[in-house]
mmCIF file of C-alpha atoms in Angstrom:
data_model
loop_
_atom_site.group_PDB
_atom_site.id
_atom_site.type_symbol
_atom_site.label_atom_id
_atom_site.label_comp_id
_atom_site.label_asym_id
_atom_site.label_seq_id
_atom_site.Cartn_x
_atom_site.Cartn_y
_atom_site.Cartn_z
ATOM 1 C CA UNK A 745 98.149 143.233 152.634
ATOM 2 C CA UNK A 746 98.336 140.857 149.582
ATOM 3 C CA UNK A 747 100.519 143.797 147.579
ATOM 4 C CA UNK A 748 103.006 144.045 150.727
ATOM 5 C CA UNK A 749 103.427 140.633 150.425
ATOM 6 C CA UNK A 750 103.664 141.018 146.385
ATOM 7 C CA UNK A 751 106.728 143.185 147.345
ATOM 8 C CA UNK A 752 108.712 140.898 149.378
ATOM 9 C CA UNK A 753 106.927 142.159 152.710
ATOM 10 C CA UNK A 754 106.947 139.338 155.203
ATOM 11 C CA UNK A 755 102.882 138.082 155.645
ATOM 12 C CA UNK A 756 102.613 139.050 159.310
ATOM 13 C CA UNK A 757 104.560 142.478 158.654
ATOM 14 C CA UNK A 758 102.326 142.857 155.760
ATOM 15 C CA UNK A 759 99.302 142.220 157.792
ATOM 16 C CA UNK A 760 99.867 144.759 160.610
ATOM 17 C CA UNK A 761 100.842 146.994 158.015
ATOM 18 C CA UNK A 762 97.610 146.940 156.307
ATOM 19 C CA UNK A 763 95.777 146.984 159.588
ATOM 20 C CA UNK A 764 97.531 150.660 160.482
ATOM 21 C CA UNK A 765 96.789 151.919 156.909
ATOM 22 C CA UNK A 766 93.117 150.892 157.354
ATOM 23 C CA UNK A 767 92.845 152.072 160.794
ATOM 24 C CA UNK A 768 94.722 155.705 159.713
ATOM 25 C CA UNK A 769 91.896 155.746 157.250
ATOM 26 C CA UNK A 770 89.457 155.058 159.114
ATOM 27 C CA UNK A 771 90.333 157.812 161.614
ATOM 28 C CA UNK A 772 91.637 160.286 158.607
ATOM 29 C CA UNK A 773 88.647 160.258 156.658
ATOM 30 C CA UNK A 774 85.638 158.581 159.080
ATOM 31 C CA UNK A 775 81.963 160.432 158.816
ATOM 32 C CA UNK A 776 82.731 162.013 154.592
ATOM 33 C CA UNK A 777 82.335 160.589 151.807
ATOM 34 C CA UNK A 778 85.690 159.791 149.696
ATOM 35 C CA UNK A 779 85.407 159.384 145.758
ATOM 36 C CA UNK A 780 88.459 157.646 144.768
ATOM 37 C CA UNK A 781 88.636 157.516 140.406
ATOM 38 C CA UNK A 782 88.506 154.416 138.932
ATOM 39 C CA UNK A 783 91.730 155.461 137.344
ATOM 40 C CA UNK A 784 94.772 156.606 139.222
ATOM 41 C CA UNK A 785 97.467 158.276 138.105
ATOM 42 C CA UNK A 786 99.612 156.696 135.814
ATOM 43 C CA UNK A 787 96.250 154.182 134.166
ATOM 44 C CA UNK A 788 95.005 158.206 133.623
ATOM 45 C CA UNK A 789 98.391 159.270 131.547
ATOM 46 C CA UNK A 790 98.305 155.963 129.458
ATOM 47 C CA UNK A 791 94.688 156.225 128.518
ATOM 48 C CA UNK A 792 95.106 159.920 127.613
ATOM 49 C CA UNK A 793 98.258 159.301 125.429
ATOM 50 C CA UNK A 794 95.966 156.543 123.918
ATOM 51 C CA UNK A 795 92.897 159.111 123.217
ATOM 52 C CA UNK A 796 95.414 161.842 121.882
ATOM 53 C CA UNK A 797 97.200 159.260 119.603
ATOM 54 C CA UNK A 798 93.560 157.925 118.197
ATOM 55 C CA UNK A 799 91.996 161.471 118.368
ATOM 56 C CA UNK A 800 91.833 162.855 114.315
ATOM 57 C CA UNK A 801 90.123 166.273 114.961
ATOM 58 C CA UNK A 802 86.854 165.336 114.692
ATOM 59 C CA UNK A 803 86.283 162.226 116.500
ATOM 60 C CA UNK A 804 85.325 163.817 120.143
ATOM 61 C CA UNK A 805 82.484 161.542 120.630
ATOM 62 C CA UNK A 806 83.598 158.133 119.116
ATOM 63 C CA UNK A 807 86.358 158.559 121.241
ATOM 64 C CA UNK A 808 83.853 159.252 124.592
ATOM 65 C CA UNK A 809 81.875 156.513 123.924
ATOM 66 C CA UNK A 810 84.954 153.794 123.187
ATOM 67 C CA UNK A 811 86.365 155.011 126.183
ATOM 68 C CA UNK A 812 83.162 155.582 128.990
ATOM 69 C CA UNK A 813 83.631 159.274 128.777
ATOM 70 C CA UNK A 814 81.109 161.862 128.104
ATOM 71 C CA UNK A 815 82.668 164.869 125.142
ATOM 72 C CA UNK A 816 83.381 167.609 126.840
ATOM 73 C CA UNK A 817 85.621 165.642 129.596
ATOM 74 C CA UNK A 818 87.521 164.296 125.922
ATOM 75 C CA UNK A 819 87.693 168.087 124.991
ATOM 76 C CA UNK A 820 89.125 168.725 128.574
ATOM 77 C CA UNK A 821 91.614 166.129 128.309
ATOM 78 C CA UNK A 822 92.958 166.502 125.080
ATOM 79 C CA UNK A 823 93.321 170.255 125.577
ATOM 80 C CA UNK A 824 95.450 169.470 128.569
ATOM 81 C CA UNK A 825 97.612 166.437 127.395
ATOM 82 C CA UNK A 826 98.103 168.414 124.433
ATOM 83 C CA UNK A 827 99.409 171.586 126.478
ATOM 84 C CA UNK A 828 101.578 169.269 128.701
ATOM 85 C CA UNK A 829 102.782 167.657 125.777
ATOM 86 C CA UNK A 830 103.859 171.527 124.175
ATOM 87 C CA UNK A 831 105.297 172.608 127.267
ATOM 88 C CA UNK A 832 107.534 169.417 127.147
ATOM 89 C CA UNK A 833 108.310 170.266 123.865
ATOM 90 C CA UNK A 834 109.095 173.557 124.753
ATOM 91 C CA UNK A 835 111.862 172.178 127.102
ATOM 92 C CA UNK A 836 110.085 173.963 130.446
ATOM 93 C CA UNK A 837 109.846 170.629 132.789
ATOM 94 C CA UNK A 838 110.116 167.049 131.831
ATOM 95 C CA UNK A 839 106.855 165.838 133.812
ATOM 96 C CA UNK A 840 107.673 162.310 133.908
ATOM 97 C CA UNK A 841 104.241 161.353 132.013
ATOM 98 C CA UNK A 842 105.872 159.660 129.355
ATOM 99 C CA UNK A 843 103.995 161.904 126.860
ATOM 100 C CA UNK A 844 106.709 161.820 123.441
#
């Protein structure tokens, strides 16, 4: 509710629209259990453009520990922001990641 009204959304729009959401939730996902990443997104593109920019060959685990990540999910990461950033290169699909 407090980000519709961030947006302009009136306060009692706002709240019934956070109400449905909830309830939709509620009734999408009630009796499992949902992980949701402390990262979404576009927090997950920024940090991995930060790691790749930092990351010197041979700093896998410096780079987990500054960062609350254990090596091999570094390894996995660079490998792919490094393919996504050749395939940019490469001129197959802008991906809108904002890798250079």
């Amino acid at each position: 509710m407090t980000i519709l009204a961030e947006h302009g959304i009136a306060t009692d729009l706002a709240e019934q629209v956070g109400h449905a959401l909830a309830d939709h939730i509620a009734n999408q996902w009630r009796g499992t259990t949902l992980y949701i990443p402390s990262d979404y997104r576009h927090q997950i593109t920024k940090r991995d453009l930060q790691i790749l920019a930092e990351f010197n060959g041979r700093n896998h685990h410096a780079l987990a520990r500054k960062y609350g990540l254990v090596p091999s999910t570094i390894y996995k990461l660079l490998k792919r922001t490094q393919d996504r950033k050749f395939e940019r290169d490469q001129g197959k699909l802008d991906l809108g990641d904002g890798l250079p």
